Amino acid sequence: MISFLITWYLIPELSHLFLSANLAGKDLNKRLNDYRVPEGVGVIAGAIYLVCLFCMIPFYVLHSKDDASSTMLTNLSLYLSALLSICCMILLGFTDDVLNLRWRHKLVLPTIASLPILMVYYVTYGNTNIVMPFPVPQLFNVNVFDLGILYYVYMGMLAVFCTNAINILAGVNGVECGQSIVIAISVLLNSLLNLNSECWNEHMFSLYLVCPFIGVSSAVLYYNWYPSKVFVGDTFCYFAGMTFAALGILGHFSKTMLMFFIPQIFNFVLSVPQLFHFIPCPRHRLPRLHSTEDKLVMSTVKFKYSDLGILGRVFLYLLPILGLSKITVEDEHITMTNLTILNVILKVVGDTHEQTLTVYLLLLQVFCSMVAFLIRYQLVHLFYDE
Ligand code: UD1
Ligand code: MG
């Protein structure tokens, strides 16, 4: 609550500083051409989050004071490494907002920023085994498989995925922040459900990190909701992504965490042809405003068939069949809807108001979290022994 109140108070107080530093973005889906909004306000949320986590260090240490000093040190190193990685990512995100980094940097930087948590994982747990689901143990008589170094590669990739997946599911007022809050609340519920289990310590750690996150993000959402008075920027997306990656890795629930990312995974996989340039990728893929009605329509990209390689042509053939994109051909020019989940939602529900689209996406995120809980706590028994 304190993190919420401070962020809620400070954003309007400080946002004019962003405008005077020319840190502003045009709201692409508003009719007013000169409607400029402070950009990168996620840095305020990130800074307050860090201050809160710093202030909570004594409480975190005191709550494990009855344990052996080695346990206290382990707990502290988990906490500090998460702080370091998140702090690093906030810095990198803000750099991105100010300098507009290239895509290859966006992939490399989270990998480097995740090193502190990976090293602490190595020193504290170092467990790289995965338990095999049904029917592998029955068929091959293998219950546990040691992934070794590949487990660290997986965790490094998780950090890259979490940060970028939120950043590319963006562009509509309230979407970046709203999805992060739904994921964070899912993590909160999951940790509360596990507080009486034998891994309560990891889930207590998770609660320490996730509660102030929900606080600062809710305040950001208040100002970022339609019509946005501030933009969260890449700073917030990276900050949120690294917080989730740190929680998943150090709290030992990275697979459950991935299940809370179902819409982001879908959006990421769908985006692959454009992200890897098999199909041309415009600078902005967000839905666009219909010129006369106050509704968003699917955004498109225009190119020639001859511009595509073999894989691009395969995607061009398959995606409309799967109902994931719409194509119109005019002379030698092809117009294709951009490959994003927001466009897919618009394809299903039809043209809609910007705020309604955000609500649809958030409802989908909530539904997917419920599915994740169903898999995690019910269907899991079909695949794993207790
Ligand atoms: C990512 C997406 C891009 C999307 C953009 C929107 C990919 C590969 N990249 O790029 O398709 O268009 O995010 O955030 O999928 N904006 C709005 N309304 C909003 C939020 C943002 O109009 O509610 C616009 C503003 O002009 C703002 C800009 O998006 O300045 C921010 O874009 P930026 O975060 O720099 O884009 P990327 O993260 O590179
Ligand atoms: Mg962005």
CSV table of C-alpha atoms and ligand atoms in Angstrom, one decimal:
chain,number,residue,atom,x,y,z
A,1,MET,CA,0.0,0.0,0.0
A,2,ILE,CA,2.9,2.4,0.8
A,3,SER,CA,4.5,1.6,-2.6
A,4,PHE,CA,1.1,2.3,-4.3
A,5,LEU,CA,0.6,5.6,-2.5
A,6,ILE,CA,4.1,6.9,-3.1
A,7,THR,CA,4.0,6.0,-6.8
A,8,TRP,CA,0.5,7.4,-7.2
A,9,TYR,CA,1.6,10.7,-5.6
A,10,LEU,CA,4.9,11.0,-7.5
A,11,ILE,CA,3.9,10.2,-11.1
A,12,PRO,CA,1.9,13.4,-11.7
A,13,GLU,CA,4.4,15.4,-9.6
A,14,LEU,CA,7.3,14.3,-11.8
A,15,SER,CA,5.9,13.7,-15.2
A,16,HIS,CA,6.5,17.2,-16.4
A,17,LEU,CA,10.2,16.6,-16.0
A,18,PHE,CA,9.9,13.8,-18.6
A,19,LEU,CA,8.2,16.3,-21.0
A,20,SER,CA,10.9,18.9,-20.5
A,21,ALA,CA,13.6,16.3,-21.1
A,22,ASN,CA,11.8,15.5,-24.3
A,23,LEU,CA,11.0,12.0,-23.1
A,24,ALA,CA,7.6,11.9,-24.7
A,25,GLY,CA,5.8,9.7,-27.1
A,26,LYS,CA,2.9,10.3,-29.5
A,27,ASP,CA,-0.2,8.4,-28.6
A,28,LEU,CA,-0.7,6.7,-32.0
A,29,ASN,CA,-4.3,5.8,-31.4
A,30,LYS,CA,-5.6,9.3,-30.6
A,31,ARG,CA,-7.0,11.7,-33.2
A,32,LEU,CA,-5.1,14.7,-31.9
A,33,ASN,CA,-1.9,14.8,-33.8
A,34,ASP,CA,0.1,16.6,-31.2
A,35,TYR,CA,-1.1,14.5,-28.3
A,36,ARG,CA,2.3,13.8,-26.6
A,37,VAL,CA,2.5,11.8,-23.4
A,38,PRO,CA,5.5,11.4,-21.0
A,39,GLU,CA,7.3,8.2,-21.9
A,40,GLY,CA,9.4,5.9,-19.7
A,41,VAL,CA,7.5,6.7,-16.5
A,42,GLY,CA,8.1,3.1,-15.5
A,43,VAL,CA,11.4,4.4,-14.1
A,44,ILE,CA,9.5,6.1,-11.3
A,45,ALA,CA,7.8,2.8,-10.4
A,46,GLY,CA,11.1,0.9,-10.7
A,47,ALA,CA,12.9,3.4,-8.4
A,48,ILE,CA,10.2,3.3,-5.8
A,49,TYR,CA,10.1,-0.5,-6.0
A,50,LEU,CA,13.8,-0.6,-5.3
A,51,VAL,CA,13.5,1.7,-2.4
A,52,CYS,CA,10.7,-0.5,-0.9
A,53,LEU,CA,12.8,-3.6,-1.4
A,54,PHE,CA,15.8,-1.9,0.3
A,55,CYS,CA,13.6,-0.9,3.2
A,56,MET,CA,12.3,-4.4,3.5
A,57,ILE,CA,15.8,-6.0,3.8
A,58,PRO,CA,15.8,-5.8,7.7
A,59,PHE,CA,12.4,-7.3,7.9
A,60,TYR,CA,13.3,-10.1,5.5
A,61,VAL,CA,16.5,-10.9,7.5
A,62,LEU,CA,14.7,-10.7,10.8
A,63,HIS,CA,12.0,-13.1,9.8
A,64,SER,CA,14.7,-15.8,9.3
A,65,LYS,CA,16.7,-14.8,12.4
A,66,ASP,CA,15.8,-18.0,14.3
A,67,ASP,CA,17.4,-20.0,11.5
A,68,ALA,CA,21.1,-20.9,11.3
A,69,SER,CA,23.3,-18.0,10.1
A,70,SER,CA,24.0,-19.9,6.9
A,71,THR,CA,20.3,-20.0,6.1
A,72,MET,CA,20.1,-16.2,6.8
A,73,LEU,CA,23.0,-15.7,4.4
A,74,THR,CA,21.4,-17.8,1.7
A,75,ASN,CA,18.1,-15.9,2.1
A,76,LEU,CA,19.9,-12.6,1.9
A,77,SER,CA,21.9,-13.6,-1.2
A,78,LEU,CA,18.7,-14.6,-2.9
A,79,TYR,CA,17.1,-11.3,-2.1
A,80,LEU,CA,20.1,-9.2,-3.0
A,81,SER,CA,20.7,-11.0,-6.3
A,82,ALA,CA,17.1,-10.4,-7.3
A,83,LEU,CA,17.5,-6.8,-6.4
A,84,LEU,CA,20.7,-6.5,-8.5
A,85,SER,CA,19.2,-8.1,-11.6
A,86,ILE,CA,16.0,-6.0,-11.4
A,87,CYS,CA,18.0,-2.8,-10.8
A,88,CYS,CA,20.2,-3.6,-13.8
A,89,MET,CA,17.2,-4.2,-16.0
A,90,ILE,CA,15.6,-0.9,-14.9
A,91,LEU,CA,18.8,0.9,-15.9
A,92,LEU,CA,18.9,-0.9,-19.2
A,93,GLY,CA,15.2,-0.3,-19.9
A,94,PHE,CA,15.6,3.4,-19.2
A,95,THR,CA,18.6,3.5,-21.5
A,96,ASP,CA,16.4,1.9,-24.2
A,97,ASP,CA,13.7,4.6,-23.7
A,98,VAL,CA,16.3,7.4,-24.0
A,99,LEU,CA,18.6,5.9,-26.7
A,100,ASN,CA,16.3,3.5,-28.6
A,101,LEU,CA,18.4,0.5,-28.6
A,102,ARG,CA,18.5,-2.1,-31.4
A,103,TRP,CA,16.7,-5.4,-31.2
A,104,ARG,CA,20.0,-7.4,-30.8
A,105,HIS,CA,20.8,-5.4,-27.7
A,106,LYS,CA,17.3,-6.1,-26.3
A,107,LEU,CA,18.2,-9.8,-26.5
A,108,VAL,CA,21.7,-9.7,-25.1
A,109,LEU,CA,21.1,-7.3,-22.2
A,110,PRO,CA,18.6,-9.3,-20.2
A,111,THR,CA,20.9,-12.4,-20.5
A,112,ILE,CA,23.7,-10.4,-18.9
A,113,ALA,CA,21.4,-8.9,-16.3
A,114,SER,CA,20.2,-12.4,-15.2
A,115,LEU,CA,23.7,-13.6,-14.4
A,116,PRO,CA,23.6,-12.6,-10.7
A,117,ILE,CA,20.4,-14.7,-10.1
A,118,LEU,CA,21.8,-17.6,-12.1
A,119,MET,CA,25.0,-17.6,-10.1
A,120,VAL,CA,23.1,-17.4,-6.8
A,121,TYR,CA,20.9,-20.2,-8.0
A,122,TYR,CA,24.1,-22.2,-8.7
A,123,VAL,CA,25.7,-21.5,-5.3
A,124,THR,CA,22.5,-22.0,-3.2
A,125,TYR,CA,20.5,-24.8,-4.9
A,126,GLY,CA,22.5,-25.8,-8.0
A,127,ASN,CA,19.8,-28.4,-8.8
A,128,THR,CA,19.5,-28.9,-12.6
A,129,ASN,CA,17.4,-32.1,-12.5
A,130,ILE,CA,14.0,-32.2,-14.0
A,131,VAL,CA,11.3,-34.7,-13.0
A,132,MET,CA,10.0,-36.6,-15.9
A,133,PRO,CA,6.3,-36.6,-16.5
A,134,PHE,CA,4.1,-39.6,-17.3
A,135,PRO,CA,4.6,-41.7,-19.5
A,136,VAL,CA,8.5,-41.3,-19.6
A,137,PRO,CA,9.2,-43.1,-16.3
A,138,GLN,CA,7.0,-46.0,-17.3
A,139,LEU,CA,8.4,-46.3,-20.8
A,140,PHE,CA,12.1,-45.6,-20.3
A,141,ASN,CA,12.5,-46.1,-16.6
A,142,VAL,CA,13.9,-42.6,-16.2
A,143,ASN,CA,12.4,-40.6,-13.3
A,144,VAL,CA,14.8,-37.7,-13.2
A,145,PHE,CA,16.9,-36.2,-16.0
A,146,ASP,CA,19.9,-33.9,-15.3
A,147,LEU,CA,19.9,-31.0,-17.8
A,148,GLY,CA,23.2,-29.7,-16.5
A,149,ILE,CA,24.4,-26.5,-18.1
A,150,LEU,CA,21.3,-26.5,-20.3
A,151,TYR,CA,19.2,-25.7,-17.3
A,152,TYR,CA,21.1,-22.4,-16.9
A,153,VAL,CA,20.7,-21.7,-20.6
A,154,TYR,CA,16.9,-22.3,-20.1
A,155,MET,CA,16.9,-19.9,-17.1
A,156,GLY,CA,18.8,-17.2,-19.0
A,157,MET,CA,16.4,-17.6,-21.9
A,158,LEU,CA,13.5,-17.2,-19.4
A,159,ALA,CA,14.8,-13.8,-18.5
A,160,VAL,CA,15.1,-12.8,-22.1
A,161,PHE,CA,11.6,-14.1,-22.8
A,162,CYS,CA,9.9,-12.5,-19.8
A,163,THR,CA,11.3,-9.1,-20.5
A,164,ASN,CA,10.7,-9.0,-24.3
A,165,ALA,CA,7.4,-10.9,-24.2
A,166,ILE,CA,5.8,-8.0,-22.2
A,167,ASN,CA,7.4,-5.4,-24.4
A,168,ILE,CA,5.9,-6.8,-27.6
A,169,LEU,CA,2.4,-7.2,-26.2
A,170,ALA,CA,2.1,-3.5,-26.0
A,171,GLY,CA,0.9,-0.3,-27.7
A,172,VAL,CA,-2.7,-0.1,-26.4
A,173,ASN,CA,-3.3,2.1,-23.3
A,174,GLY,CA,-3.0,0.0,-20.1
A,175,VAL,CA,-2.0,-3.3,-21.7
A,176,GLU,CA,1.7,-3.5,-20.6
A,177,CYS,CA,0.9,-2.6,-17.0
A,178,GLY,CA,-2.5,-4.5,-16.9
A,179,GLN,CA,-1.0,-7.8,-18.0
A,180,SER,CA,1.8,-7.5,-15.5
A,181,ILE,CA,-0.6,-6.9,-12.6
A,182,VAL,CA,-2.6,-10.0,-13.6
A,183,ILE,CA,0.5,-12.1,-13.7
A,184,ALA,CA,1.7,-10.7,-10.4
A,185,ILE,CA,-1.6,-11.4,-8.7
A,186,SER,CA,-1.4,-14.9,-10.0
A,187,VAL,CA,2.0,-15.3,-8.5
A,188,LEU,CA,0.7,-13.8,-5.2
A,189,LEU,CA,-2.1,-16.4,-5.1
A,190,ASN,CA,0.2,-19.2,-6.0
A,191,SER,CA,2.6,-18.3,-3.2
A,192,LEU,CA,-0.1,-17.9,-0.7
A,193,LEU,CA,-1.4,-21.4,-1.6
A,194,ASN,CA,2.1,-22.8,-1.0
A,195,LEU,CA,2.9,-21.1,2.3
A,196,ASN,CA,2.2,-24.3,4.3
A,197,SER,CA,4.1,-26.5,1.9
A,198,GLU,CA,7.7,-27.6,2.5
A,199,CYS,CA,9.0,-24.9,0.1
A,200,TRP,CA,7.3,-22.1,2.1
A,201,ASN,CA,10.6,-20.2,2.3
A,202,GLU,CA,10.8,-19.7,-1.5
A,203,HIS,CA,7.2,-18.6,-1.5
A,204,MET,CA,7.8,-16.2,1.4
A,205,PHE,CA,10.6,-14.7,-0.7
A,206,SER,CA,8.2,-14.4,-3.6
A,207,LEU,CA,5.7,-12.5,-1.5
A,208,TYR,CA,8.3,-10.0,-0.4
A,209,LEU,CA,9.0,-9.3,-4.1
A,210,VAL,CA,5.6,-9.4,-5.6
A,211,CYS,CA,3.6,-7.3,-3.1
A,212,PRO,CA,5.4,-4.0,-3.7
A,213,PHE,CA,5.4,-4.8,-7.4
A,214,ILE,CA,1.6,-5.0,-7.4
A,215,GLY,CA,1.6,-1.7,-5.4
A,216,VAL,CA,3.7,0.3,-7.8
A,217,SER,CA,2.1,-1.2,-11.0
A,218,SER,CA,-1.4,-0.5,-9.8
A,219,ALA,CA,-0.5,3.2,-9.4
A,220,VAL,CA,1.1,3.2,-12.9
A,221,LEU,CA,-2.0,1.6,-14.3
A,222,TYR,CA,-4.1,4.3,-12.8
A,223,TYR,CA,-2.4,6.9,-15.0
A,224,ASN,CA,-1.7,4.6,-17.9
A,225,TRP,CA,-5.3,3.5,-18.3
A,226,TYR,CA,-7.3,4.8,-21.3
A,227,PRO,CA,-6.8,7.7,-22.1
A,228,SER,CA,-3.2,7.4,-21.0
A,229,LYS,CA,-1.7,10.4,-19.1
A,230,VAL,CA,1.7,8.6,-19.1
A,231,PHE,CA,3.4,5.8,-21.0
A,232,VAL,CA,5.2,3.1,-19.1
A,233,GLY,CA,8.0,2.8,-21.6
A,234,ASP,CA,10.4,-0.1,-22.1
A,235,THR,CA,11.7,0.6,-18.6
A,236,PHE,CA,8.5,-0.8,-17.1
A,237,CYS,CA,8.4,-3.8,-19.5
A,238,TYR,CA,11.9,-4.8,-18.6
A,239,PHE,CA,11.5,-4.2,-14.9
A,240,ALA,CA,8.3,-6.3,-14.8
A,241,GLY,CA,9.9,-9.1,-16.9
A,242,MET,CA,13.0,-9.4,-14.8
A,243,THR,CA,11.0,-9.3,-11.6
A,244,PHE,CA,9.0,-12.3,-12.9
A,245,ALA,CA,12.1,-14.1,-14.1
A,246,ALA,CA,13.8,-13.6,-10.7
A,247,LEU,CA,10.7,-14.8,-8.9
A,248,GLY,CA,10.3,-17.9,-11.2
A,249,ILE,CA,14.0,-18.9,-10.9
A,250,LEU,CA,14.8,-18.1,-7.3
A,251,GLY,CA,11.3,-19.2,-6.1
A,252,HIS,CA,11.7,-22.5,-7.9
A,253,PHE,CA,8.4,-22.2,-9.9
A,254,SER,CA,9.7,-21.2,-13.3
A,255,LYS,CA,7.3,-23.7,-15.1
A,256,THR,CA,4.3,-22.4,-13.1
A,257,MET,CA,5.5,-18.9,-14.0
A,258,LEU,CA,5.6,-19.8,-17.7
A,259,MET,CA,2.1,-21.0,-17.5
A,260,PHE,CA,1.0,-17.5,-16.3
A,261,PHE,CA,2.6,-16.2,-19.5
A,262,ILE,CA,0.3,-18.2,-21.9
A,263,PRO,CA,-1.0,-15.1,-23.8
A,264,GLN,CA,2.6,-13.8,-24.0
A,265,ILE,CA,3.9,-17.2,-25.3
A,266,PHE,CA,1.1,-17.2,-27.9
A,267,ASN,CA,1.9,-13.6,-29.0
A,268,PHE,CA,5.7,-14.4,-29.1
A,269,VAL,CA,5.3,-17.5,-31.2
A,270,LEU,CA,2.9,-15.8,-33.5
A,271,SER,CA,5.3,-12.9,-33.8
A,272,VAL,CA,8.3,-15.1,-34.8
A,273,PRO,CA,7.9,-14.7,-38.6
A,274,GLN,CA,8.0,-10.9,-38.2
A,275,LEU,CA,10.6,-10.8,-35.3
A,276,PHE,CA,13.0,-12.8,-37.4
A,277,HIS,CA,12.1,-10.9,-40.6
A,278,PHE,CA,10.7,-13.8,-42.6
A,279,ILE,CA,7.8,-11.4,-43.1
A,280,PRO,CA,8.5,-7.7,-43.1
A,281,CYS,CA,8.1,-6.1,-39.6
A,282,PRO,CA,7.1,-2.4,-39.4
A,283,ARG,CA,8.4,-0.2,-36.5
A,284,HIS,CA,4.9,-0.3,-34.9
A,285,ARG,CA,2.6,-3.3,-35.1
A,286,LEU,CA,-0.1,-2.0,-32.7
A,287,PRO,CA,-3.7,-1.9,-33.9
A,288,ARG,CA,-4.5,1.4,-35.6
A,289,LEU,CA,-7.3,3.9,-35.2
A,290,HIS,CA,-10.1,3.9,-37.7
A,291,SER,CA,-10.0,7.3,-39.3
A,292,THR,CA,-13.7,8.2,-38.7
A,293,GLU,CA,-15.0,5.9,-36.0
A,294,ASP,CA,-13.4,5.9,-32.6
A,295,LYS,CA,-12.5,2.2,-32.9
A,296,LEU,CA,-9.3,0.2,-33.4
A,297,VAL,CA,-8.8,-1.9,-36.5
A,298,MET,CA,-6.2,-4.5,-37.3
A,299,SER,CA,-2.9,-3.0,-38.4
A,300,THR,CA,-1.3,-4.2,-41.6
A,301,VAL,CA,2.1,-4.5,-43.3
A,302,LYS,CA,2.4,-4.1,-47.1
A,303,PHE,CA,5.1,-5.9,-49.2
A,304,LYS,CA,5.7,-7.6,-52.5
A,305,TYR,CA,5.6,-11.4,-52.9
A,306,SER,CA,9.0,-11.3,-54.4
A,307,ASP,CA,10.4,-9.7,-51.1
A,308,LEU,CA,9.8,-13.0,-49.3
A,309,GLY,CA,12.1,-15.9,-48.9
A,310,ILE,CA,10.9,-19.5,-48.9
A,311,LEU,CA,10.0,-19.6,-45.2
A,312,GLY,CA,8.2,-16.2,-45.6
A,313,ARG,CA,6.1,-17.7,-48.4
A,314,VAL,CA,5.3,-20.8,-46.3
A,315,PHE,CA,4.1,-18.5,-43.4
A,316,LEU,CA,2.1,-16.4,-45.9
A,317,TYR,CA,0.3,-19.6,-47.0
A,318,LEU,CA,-0.2,-21.1,-43.5
A,319,LEU,CA,-1.2,-18.2,-41.3
A,320,PRO,CA,-4.5,-17.3,-43.1
A,321,ILE,CA,-5.5,-21.0,-43.1
A,322,LEU,CA,-5.0,-21.1,-39.3
A,323,GLY,CA,-7.1,-18.0,-39.0
A,324,LEU,CA,-4.2,-16.0,-37.5
A,325,SER,CA,-3.9,-13.3,-40.2
A,326,LYS,CA,-5.9,-11.8,-43.0
A,327,ILE,CA,-4.4,-11.2,-46.5
A,328,THR,CA,-5.5,-9.0,-49.4
A,329,VAL,CA,-3.7,-9.0,-52.7
A,330,GLU,CA,-3.7,-6.0,-55.0
A,331,ASP,CA,-1.6,-6.1,-58.2
A,332,GLU,CA,1.8,-7.4,-57.0
A,333,HIS,CA,1.3,-5.9,-53.5
A,334,ILE,CA,0.2,-8.0,-50.5
A,335,THR,CA,-1.3,-6.5,-47.5
A,336,MET,CA,-1.1,-8.7,-44.4
A,337,THR,CA,-2.4,-8.0,-40.9
A,338,ASN,CA,0.4,-7.9,-38.3
A,339,LEU,CA,1.1,-11.0,-36.4
A,340,THR,CA,0.0,-10.0,-32.8
A,341,ILE,CA,-2.5,-11.4,-30.3
A,342,LEU,CA,-4.1,-7.9,-30.3
A,343,ASN,CA,-4.9,-8.2,-34.0
A,344,VAL,CA,-6.2,-11.8,-33.5
A,345,ILE,CA,-8.6,-10.5,-30.8
A,346,LEU,CA,-9.8,-7.8,-33.2
A,347,LYS,CA,-10.2,-10.4,-35.9
A,348,VAL,CA,-12.5,-12.4,-33.5
A,349,VAL,CA,-14.5,-9.6,-31.9
A,350,GLY,CA,-14.4,-7.1,-34.7
A,351,ASP,CA,-13.3,-3.4,-34.6
A,352,THR,CA,-13.5,-2.2,-31.1
A,353,HIS,CA,-12.8,0.8,-28.8
A,354,GLU,CA,-9.2,1.0,-27.4
A,355,GLN,CA,-10.3,0.6,-23.8
A,356,THR,CA,-12.5,-2.4,-24.7
A,357,LEU,CA,-9.6,-4.1,-26.4
A,358,THR,CA,-7.5,-3.7,-23.2
A,359,VAL,CA,-10.3,-5.2,-21.2
A,360,TYR,CA,-10.6,-8.2,-23.6
A,361,LEU,CA,-6.9,-8.8,-23.3
A,362,LEU,CA,-6.9,-8.6,-19.5
A,363,LEU,CA,-9.9,-11.0,-19.3
A,364,LEU,CA,-8.0,-13.4,-21.6
A,365,GLN,CA,-5.0,-13.1,-19.3
A,366,VAL,CA,-7.2,-13.8,-16.2
A,367,PHE,CA,-8.8,-16.8,-18.0
A,368,CYS,CA,-5.3,-18.2,-18.9
A,369,SER,CA,-4.2,-17.8,-15.3
A,370,MET,CA,-7.2,-19.8,-14.2
A,371,VAL,CA,-6.2,-22.5,-16.7
A,372,ALA,CA,-2.7,-22.4,-15.4
A,373,PHE,CA,-4.0,-23.0,-11.8
A,374,LEU,CA,-6.1,-25.9,-13.1
A,375,ILE,CA,-3.1,-27.5,-14.8
A,376,ARG,CA,-0.8,-26.8,-11.8
A,377,TYR,CA,-3.1,-28.1,-9.1
A,378,GLN,CA,-5.4,-30.6,-10.8
A,379,LEU,CA,-4.2,-32.0,-14.1
A,380,VAL,CA,-0.6,-32.2,-12.8
A,381,HIS,CA,-1.6,-35.4,-10.9
A,382,LEU,CA,-2.2,-37.1,-14.2
A,383,PHE,CA,1.5,-36.6,-15.2
A,384,TYR,CA,3.4,-36.7,-11.9
A,385,ASP,CA,3.3,-38.8,-8.9
A,386,GLU,CA,3.0,-36.8,-5.7
B,1,UD1,C1,7.0,-2.8,-29.4
B,1,UD1,C2,6.4,-3.5,-30.6
B,1,UD1,C3,5.7,-2.6,-31.5
B,1,UD1,C4,4.7,-1.8,-30.8
B,1,UD1,C5,5.3,-1.0,-29.7
B,1,UD1,C6,4.3,-0.3,-28.9
B,1,UD1,C7,7.2,-5.5,-31.7
B,1,UD1,C8,8.3,-6.1,-32.4
B,1,UD1,N1,7.5,-4.3,-31.2
B,1,UD1,O1,8.1,-2.0,-29.9
B,1,UD1,O2,5.1,-3.4,-32.6
B,1,UD1,O3,4.1,-0.9,-31.7
B,1,UD1,O4,6.0,-2.0,-28.8
B,1,UD1,O5,4.6,-0.1,-27.6
B,1,UD1,O6,6.2,-6.1,-31.5
B,1,UD1,N2,2.3,3.7,-27.8
B,1,UD1,C9,1.0,4.1,-28.0
B,1,UD1,N3,0.1,3.8,-27.1
B,1,UD1,C10,0.4,3.0,-25.9
B,1,UD1,C11,1.7,2.6,-25.7
B,1,UD1,C12,2.6,3.0,-26.7
B,1,UD1,O7,0.7,4.8,-28.9
B,1,UD1,O8,-0.5,2.7,-25.2
B,1,UD1,C13,3.3,4.2,-28.8
B,1,UD1,C14,3.9,5.5,-28.4
B,1,UD1,O9,4.1,6.2,-29.6
B,1,UD1,C15,5.1,5.2,-27.7
B,1,UD1,C16,5.6,4.0,-28.4
B,1,UD1,O10,4.4,3.2,-28.7
B,1,UD1,O11,6.1,6.3,-27.8
B,1,UD1,C17,6.5,3.1,-27.6
B,1,UD1,O12,7.0,2.2,-28.4
B,1,UD1,P1,8.4,1.4,-28.0
B,1,UD1,O13,8.2,0.9,-26.6
B,1,UD1,O14,9.6,2.2,-28.3
B,1,UD1,O15,8.3,0.2,-29.1
B,1,UD1,P2,9.1,-1.1,-29.0
B,1,UD1,O16,9.1,-1.7,-27.6
B,1,UD1,O17,10.4,-1.0,-29.8
B,2,MG,MG,8.3,-1.0,-25.8
